[in-house]
Amino acid sequence: MRALVTVASRHYATLEIGEVVAETIRANVIECDLIAPEVVTPVSAYHLVIVGSAIYTALSLPDARV
């Protein structure tokens, strides 16, 4: 199984949460990549994709929007 964690973060606090999520996944013997949303390529190689974002004025950051 292979997982992707991608997190849009303005001041790095949300990124730190993404790092903890990725490390937790890896601790369970699952291959996990942590990649910034602006450089994510097609996700067909992943079985699991987790998208996180900081929220400002009820909206996620533009990099996290699909």
PDB file of N, CA and C in Angstrom:
ATOM      1  N   MET A   1       0.851  -1.174   0.000  1.00  0.00           N
ATOM      2  CA  MET A   1       0.000   0.000   0.000  1.00  0.00           C
ATOM      3  C   MET A   1       0.894   1.234   0.000  1.00  0.00           C
ATOM      4  N   ARG A   2       0.442   2.265  -0.679  1.00  0.00           N
ATOM      5  CA  ARG A   2       1.192   3.513  -0.783  1.00  0.00           C
ATOM      6  C   ARG A   2       0.241   4.677  -0.522  1.00  0.00           C
ATOM      7  N   ALA A   3       0.688   5.623   0.293  1.00  0.00           N
ATOM      8  CA  ALA A   3      -0.148   6.761   0.668  1.00  0.00           C
ATOM      9  C   ALA A   3       0.532   8.073   0.291  1.00  0.00           C
ATOM     10  N   LEU A   4      -0.294   9.091   0.094  1.00  0.00           N
ATOM     11  CA  LEU A   4       0.177  10.447  -0.172  1.00  0.00           C
ATOM     12  C   LEU A   4      -0.482  11.378   0.826  1.00  0.00           C
ATOM     13  N   VAL A   5       0.325  12.215   1.460  1.00  0.00           N
ATOM     14  CA  VAL A   5      -0.183  13.293   2.305  1.00  0.00           C
ATOM     15  C   VAL A   5       0.265  14.589   1.653  1.00  0.00           C
ATOM     16  N   THR A   6      -0.691  15.475   1.398  1.00  0.00           N
ATOM     17  CA  THR A   6      -0.378  16.776   0.821  1.00  0.00           C
ATOM     18  C   THR A   6      -1.105  17.838   1.632  1.00  0.00           C
ATOM     19  N   VAL A   7      -0.374  18.890   1.997  1.00  0.00           N
ATOM     20  CA  VAL A   7      -0.921  19.878   2.924  1.00  0.00           C
ATOM     21  C   VAL A   7      -0.588  21.289   2.450  1.00  0.00           C
ATOM     22  N   ALA A   8      -1.613  22.125   2.331  1.00  0.00           N
ATOM     23  CA  ALA A   8      -1.415  23.540   2.024  1.00  0.00           C
ATOM     24  C   ALA A   8      -1.323  24.285   3.349  1.00  0.00           C
ATOM     25  N   SER A   9      -0.231  25.009   3.535  1.00  0.00           N
ATOM     26  CA  SER A   9       0.013  25.665   4.816  1.00  0.00           C
ATOM     27  C   SER A   9       0.609  27.043   4.583  1.00  0.00           C
ATOM     28  N   ARG A  10       0.076  28.029   5.222  1.00  0.00           N
ATOM     29  CA  ARG A  10       0.581  29.386   5.056  1.00  0.00           C
ATOM     30  C   ARG A  10       1.730  29.677   6.020  1.00  0.00           C
ATOM     31  N   HIS A  11       1.580  29.241   7.276  1.00  0.00           N
ATOM     32  CA  HIS A  11       2.580  29.563   8.300  1.00  0.00           C
ATOM     33  C   HIS A  11       3.226  28.313   8.888  1.00  0.00           C
ATOM     34  N   TYR A  12       3.141  27.199   8.192  1.00  0.00           N
ATOM     35  CA  TYR A  12       3.814  25.936   8.518  1.00  0.00           C
ATOM     36  C   TYR A  12       3.210  25.133   9.663  1.00  0.00           C
ATOM     37  N   ALA A  13       2.255  25.659  10.416  1.00  0.00           N
ATOM     38  CA  ALA A  13       1.642  24.873  11.493  1.00  0.00           C
ATOM     39  C   ALA A  13       0.861  23.699  10.917  1.00  0.00           C
ATOM     40  N   THR A  14       0.117  23.928   9.860  1.00  0.00           N
ATOM     41  CA  THR A  14      -0.645  22.846   9.236  1.00  0.00           C
ATOM     42  C   THR A  14       0.298  21.835   8.600  1.00  0.00           C
ATOM     43  N   LEU A  15       1.396  22.289   8.061  1.00  0.00           N
ATOM     44  CA  LEU A  15       2.404  21.382   7.506  1.00  0.00           C
ATOM     45  C   LEU A  15       2.956  20.472   8.594  1.00  0.00           C
ATOM     46  N   GLU A  16       3.179  21.006   9.781  1.00  0.00           N
ATOM     47  CA  GLU A  16       3.664  20.183  10.882  1.00  0.00           C
ATOM     48  C   GLU A  16       2.672  19.068  11.213  1.00  0.00           C
ATOM     49  N   ILE A  17       1.387  19.364  11.147  1.00  0.00           N
ATOM     50  CA  ILE A  17       0.372  18.330  11.361  1.00  0.00           C
ATOM     51  C   ILE A  17       0.477  17.270  10.271  1.00  0.00           C
ATOM     52  N   GLY A  18       0.662  17.695   9.026  1.00  0.00           N
ATOM     53  CA  GLY A  18       0.835  16.759   7.916  1.00  0.00           C
ATOM     54  C   GLY A  18       2.044  15.862   8.104  1.00  0.00           C
ATOM     55  N   GLU A  19       3.115  16.422   8.646  1.00  0.00           N
ATOM     56  CA  GLU A  19       4.316  15.625   8.913  1.00  0.00           C
ATOM     57  C   GLU A  19       4.035  14.544   9.949  1.00  0.00           C
ATOM     58  N   VAL A  20       3.267  14.885  10.983  1.00  0.00           N
ATOM     59  CA  VAL A  20       2.905  13.897  12.008  1.00  0.00           C
ATOM     60  C   VAL A  20       2.018  12.808  11.409  1.00  0.00           C
ATOM     61  N   VAL A  21       1.078  13.198  10.562  1.00  0.00           N
ATOM     62  CA  VAL A  21       0.209  12.215   9.899  1.00  0.00           C
ATOM     63  C   VAL A  21       1.051  11.265   9.045  1.00  0.00           C
ATOM     64  N   ALA A  22       1.959  11.808   8.255  1.00  0.00           N
ATOM     65  CA  ALA A  22       2.816  10.985   7.390  1.00  0.00           C
ATOM     66  C   ALA A  22       3.682  10.042   8.221  1.00  0.00           C
ATOM     67  N   GLU A  23       4.268  10.535   9.310  1.00  0.00           N
ATOM     68  CA  GLU A  23       5.102   9.688  10.165  1.00  0.00           C
ATOM     69  C   GLU A  23       4.278   8.577  10.822  1.00  0.00           C
ATOM     70  N   THR A  24       3.055   8.886  11.193  1.00  0.00           N
ATOM     71  CA  THR A  24       2.180   7.873  11.792  1.00  0.00           C
ATOM     72  C   THR A  24       1.854   6.782  10.783  1.00  0.00           C
ATOM     73  N   ILE A  25       1.606   7.174   9.560  1.00  0.00           N
ATOM     74  CA  ILE A  25       1.345   6.188   8.505  1.00  0.00           C
ATOM     75  C   ILE A  25       2.581   5.322   8.286  1.00  0.00           C
ATOM     76  N   ARG A  26       3.744   5.949   8.224  1.00  0.00           N
ATOM     77  CA  ARG A  26       4.997   5.197   8.028  1.00  0.00           C
ATOM     78  C   ARG A  26       5.266   4.256   9.196  1.00  0.00           C
ATOM     79  N   ALA A  27       4.909   4.657  10.401  1.00  0.00           N
ATOM     80  CA  ALA A  27       5.118   3.815  11.583  1.00  0.00           C
ATOM     81  C   ALA A  27       4.282   2.538  11.519  1.00  0.00           C
ATOM     82  N   ASN A  28       3.247   2.557  10.685  1.00  0.00           N
ATOM     83  CA  ASN A  28       2.403   1.385  10.492  1.00  0.00           C
ATOM     84  C   ASN A  28       2.799   0.612   9.237  1.00  0.00           C
ATOM     85  N   VAL A  29       4.038   0.782   8.832  1.00  0.00           N
ATOM     86  CA  VAL A  29       4.666   0.053   7.726  1.00  0.00           C
ATOM     87  C   VAL A  29       3.922   0.253   6.406  1.00  0.00           C
ATOM     88  N   ILE A  30       3.519   1.489   6.177  1.00  0.00           N
ATOM     89  CA  ILE A  30       2.906   1.862   4.904  1.00  0.00           C
ATOM     90  C   ILE A  30       3.794   2.929   4.280  1.00  0.00           C
ATOM     91  N   GLU A  31       4.155   2.734   3.033  1.00  0.00           N
ATOM     92  CA  GLU A  31       4.959   3.723   2.322  1.00  0.00           C
ATOM     93  C   GLU A  31       4.139   5.000   2.178  1.00  0.00           C
ATOM     94  N   CYS A  32       4.724   6.137   2.544  1.00  0.00           N
ATOM     95  CA  CYS A  32       3.977   7.397   2.525  1.00  0.00           C
ATOM     96  C   CYS A  32       4.862   8.529   2.038  1.00  0.00           C
ATOM     97  N   ASP A  33       4.350   9.287   1.070  1.00  0.00           N
ATOM     98  CA  ASP A  33       5.031  10.477   0.569  1.00  0.00           C
ATOM     99  C   ASP A  33       4.329  11.709   1.120  1.00  0.00           C
ATOM    100  N   LEU A  34       5.099  12.712   1.496  1.00  0.00           N
ATOM    101  CA  LEU A  34       4.580  14.012   1.911  1.00  0.00           C
ATOM    102  C   LEU A  34       5.037  15.009   0.862  1.00  0.00           C
ATOM    103  N   ILE A  35       4.079  15.532   0.085  1.00  0.00           N
ATOM    104  CA  ILE A  35       4.397  16.385  -1.054  1.00  0.00           C
ATOM    105  C   ILE A  35       3.536  17.646  -0.994  1.00  0.00           C
ATOM    106  N   ALA A  36       4.135  18.780  -1.292  1.00  0.00           N
ATOM    107  CA  ALA A  36       3.384  20.043  -1.350  1.00  0.00           C
ATOM    108  C   ALA A  36       2.341  19.965  -2.462  1.00  0.00           C
ATOM    109  N   PRO A  37       1.136  20.518  -2.234  1.00  0.00           N
ATOM    110  CA  PRO A  37       0.063  20.392  -3.237  1.00  0.00           C
ATOM    111  C   PRO A  37       0.404  20.971  -4.603  1.00  0.00           C
ATOM    112  N   GLU A  38       1.221  22.009  -4.626  1.00  0.00           N
ATOM    113  CA  GLU A  38       1.521  22.637  -5.921  1.00  0.00           C
ATOM    114  C   GLU A  38       2.423  21.795  -6.812  1.00  0.00           C
ATOM    115  N   VAL A  39       3.029  20.736  -6.266  1.00  0.00           N
ATOM    116  CA  VAL A  39       3.885  19.872  -7.075  1.00  0.00           C
ATOM    117  C   VAL A  39       3.368  18.441  -7.184  1.00  0.00           C
ATOM    118  N   VAL A  40       2.163  18.196  -6.693  1.00  0.00           N
ATOM    119  CA  VAL A  40       1.587  16.849  -6.801  1.00  0.00           C
ATOM    120  C   VAL A  40       1.296  16.546  -8.261  1.00  0.00           C
ATOM    121  N   THR A  41       1.737  15.380  -8.700  1.00  0.00           N
ATOM    122  CA  THR A  41       1.441  14.893 -10.049  1.00  0.00           C
ATOM    123  C   THR A  41       0.256  13.939  -9.950  1.00  0.00           C
ATOM    124  N   PRO A  42      -0.169  13.312 -11.017  1.00  0.00           N
ATOM    125  CA  PRO A  42      -1.310  12.399 -10.917  1.00  0.00           C
ATOM    126  C   PRO A  42      -1.157  11.423  -9.748  1.00  0.00           C
ATOM    127  N   VAL A  43      -2.257  11.165  -9.089  1.00  0.00           N
ATOM    128  CA  VAL A  43      -2.230  10.371  -7.860  1.00  0.00           C
ATOM    129  C   VAL A  43      -2.593   8.903  -8.089  1.00  0.00           C
ATOM    130  N   SER A  44      -2.607   8.459  -9.320  1.00  0.00           N
ATOM    131  CA  SER A  44      -3.014   7.087  -9.622  1.00  0.00           C
ATOM    132  C   SER A  44      -2.094   6.037  -9.002  1.00  0.00           C
ATOM    133  N   ALA A  45      -0.888   6.408  -8.619  1.00  0.00           N
ATOM    134  CA  ALA A  45       0.054   5.456  -8.014  1.00  0.00           C
ATOM    135  C   ALA A  45      -0.236   5.223  -6.529  1.00  0.00           C
ATOM    136  N   TYR A  46      -1.161   5.993  -5.961  1.00  0.00           N
ATOM    137  CA  TYR A  46      -1.444   5.916  -4.527  1.00  0.00           C
ATOM    138  C   TYR A  46      -2.758   5.193  -4.249  1.00  0.00           C
ATOM    139  N   HIS A  47      -2.780   4.469  -3.144  1.00  0.00           N
ATOM    140  CA  HIS A  47      -4.004   3.808  -2.694  1.00  0.00           C
ATOM    141  C   HIS A  47      -4.813   4.719  -1.776  1.00  0.00           C
ATOM    142  N   LEU A  48      -4.129   5.670  -1.161  1.00  0.00           N
ATOM    143  CA  LEU A  48      -4.738   6.580  -0.189  1.00  0.00           C
ATOM    144  C   LEU A  48      -4.157   7.965  -0.390  1.00  0.00           C
ATOM    145  N   VAL A  49      -5.018   8.985  -0.446  1.00  0.00           N
ATOM    146  CA  VAL A  49      -4.578  10.370  -0.579  1.00  0.00           C
ATOM    147  C   VAL A  49      -5.241  11.182   0.527  1.00  0.00           C
ATOM    148  N   ILE A  50      -4.427  11.880   1.302  1.00  0.00           N
ATOM    149  CA  ILE A  50      -4.929  12.750   2.360  1.00  0.00           C
ATOM    150  C   ILE A  50      -4.564  14.175   1.995  1.00  0.00           C
ATOM    151  N   VAL A  51      -5.572  15.049   1.911  1.00  0.00           N
ATOM    152  CA  VAL A  51      -5.368  16.448   1.577  1.00  0.00           C
ATOM    153  C   VAL A  51      -5.731  17.274   2.802  1.00  0.00           C
ATOM    154  N   GLY A  52      -4.800  18.116   3.231  1.00  0.00           N
ATOM    155  CA  GLY A  52      -5.050  18.995   4.360  1.00  0.00           C
ATOM    156  C   GLY A  52      -4.808  20.434   3.970  1.00  0.00           C
ATOM    157  N   SER A  53      -5.444  21.332   4.713  1.00  0.00           N
ATOM    158  CA  SER A  53      -5.257  22.745   4.426  1.00  0.00           C
ATOM    159  C   SER A  53      -5.569  23.575   5.663  1.00  0.00           C
ATOM    160  N   ALA A  54      -4.863  24.676   5.779  1.00  0.00           N
ATOM    161  CA  ALA A  54      -5.258  25.702   6.733  1.00  0.00           C
ATOM    162  C   ALA A  54      -6.563  26.306   6.218  1.00  0.00           C
ATOM    163  N   ILE A  55      -7.364  26.832   7.119  1.00  0.00           N
ATOM    164  CA  ILE A  55      -8.645  27.437   6.743  1.00  0.00           C
ATOM    165  C   ILE A  55      -8.624  28.911   7.129  1.00  0.00           C
ATOM    166  N   TYR A  56      -8.944  29.746   6.172  1.00  0.00           N
ATOM    167  CA  TYR A  56      -9.047  31.180   6.404  1.00  0.00           C
ATOM    168  C   TYR A  56     -10.357  31.662   5.818  1.00  0.00           C
ATOM    169  N   THR A  57     -11.107  32.404   6.575  1.00  0.00           N
ATOM    170  CA  THR A  57     -12.427  32.922   6.188  1.00  0.00           C
ATOM    171  C   THR A  57     -13.283  31.820   5.545  1.00  0.00           C
ATOM    172  N   ALA A  58     -13.321  30.685   6.212  1.00  0.00           N
ATOM    173  CA  ALA A  58     -14.155  29.535   5.837  1.00  0.00           C
ATOM    174  C   ALA A  58     -13.725  28.857   4.534  1.00  0.00           C
ATOM    175  N   LEU A  59     -12.532  29.140   4.042  1.00  0.00           N
ATOM    176  CA  LEU A  59     -12.057  28.523   2.794  1.00  0.00           C
ATOM    177  C   LEU A  59     -10.675  27.896   3.019  1.00  0.00           C
ATOM    178  N   SER A  60     -10.445  26.780   2.334  1.00  0.00           N
ATOM    179  CA  SER A  60      -9.102  26.208   2.349  1.00  0.00           C
ATOM    180  C   SER A  60      -8.202  27.066   1.463  1.00  0.00           C
ATOM    181  N   LEU A  61      -6.915  26.893   1.609  1.00  0.00           N
ATOM    182  CA  LEU A  61      -5.968  27.632   0.779  1.00  0.00           C
ATOM    183  C   LEU A  61      -6.113  27.199  -0.677  1.00  0.00           C
ATOM    184  N   PRO A  62      -5.862  28.077  -1.627  1.00  0.00           N
ATOM    185  CA  PRO A  62      -6.039  27.751  -3.050  1.00  0.00           C
ATOM    186  C   PRO A  62      -5.286  26.487  -3.498  1.00  0.00           C
ATOM    187  N   ASP A  63      -4.087  26.242  -2.972  1.00  0.00           N
ATOM    188  CA  ASP A  63      -3.317  25.063  -3.394  1.00  0.00           C
ATOM    189  C   ASP A  63      -4.007  23.764  -3.031  1.00  0.00           C
ATOM    190  N   ALA A  64      -4.910  23.765  -2.058  1.00  0.00           N
ATOM    191  CA  ALA A  64      -5.584  22.540  -1.634  1.00  0.00           C
ATOM    192  C   ALA A  64      -6.921  22.327  -2.327  1.00  0.00           C
ATOM    193  N   ARG A  65      -7.349  23.291  -3.074  1.00  0.00           N
ATOM    194  CA  ARG A  65      -8.647  23.154  -3.754  1.00  0.00           C
ATOM    195  C   ARG A  65      -8.491  22.360  -5.042  1.00  0.00           C
ATOM    196  N   VAL A  66      -9.485  21.566  -5.325  1.00  0.00           N
ATOM    197  CA  VAL A  66      -9.461  20.742  -6.536  1.00  0.00           C
ATOM    198  C   VAL A  66     -10.183  21.443  -7.653  1.00  0.00           C
TER     199      VAL A  66
END
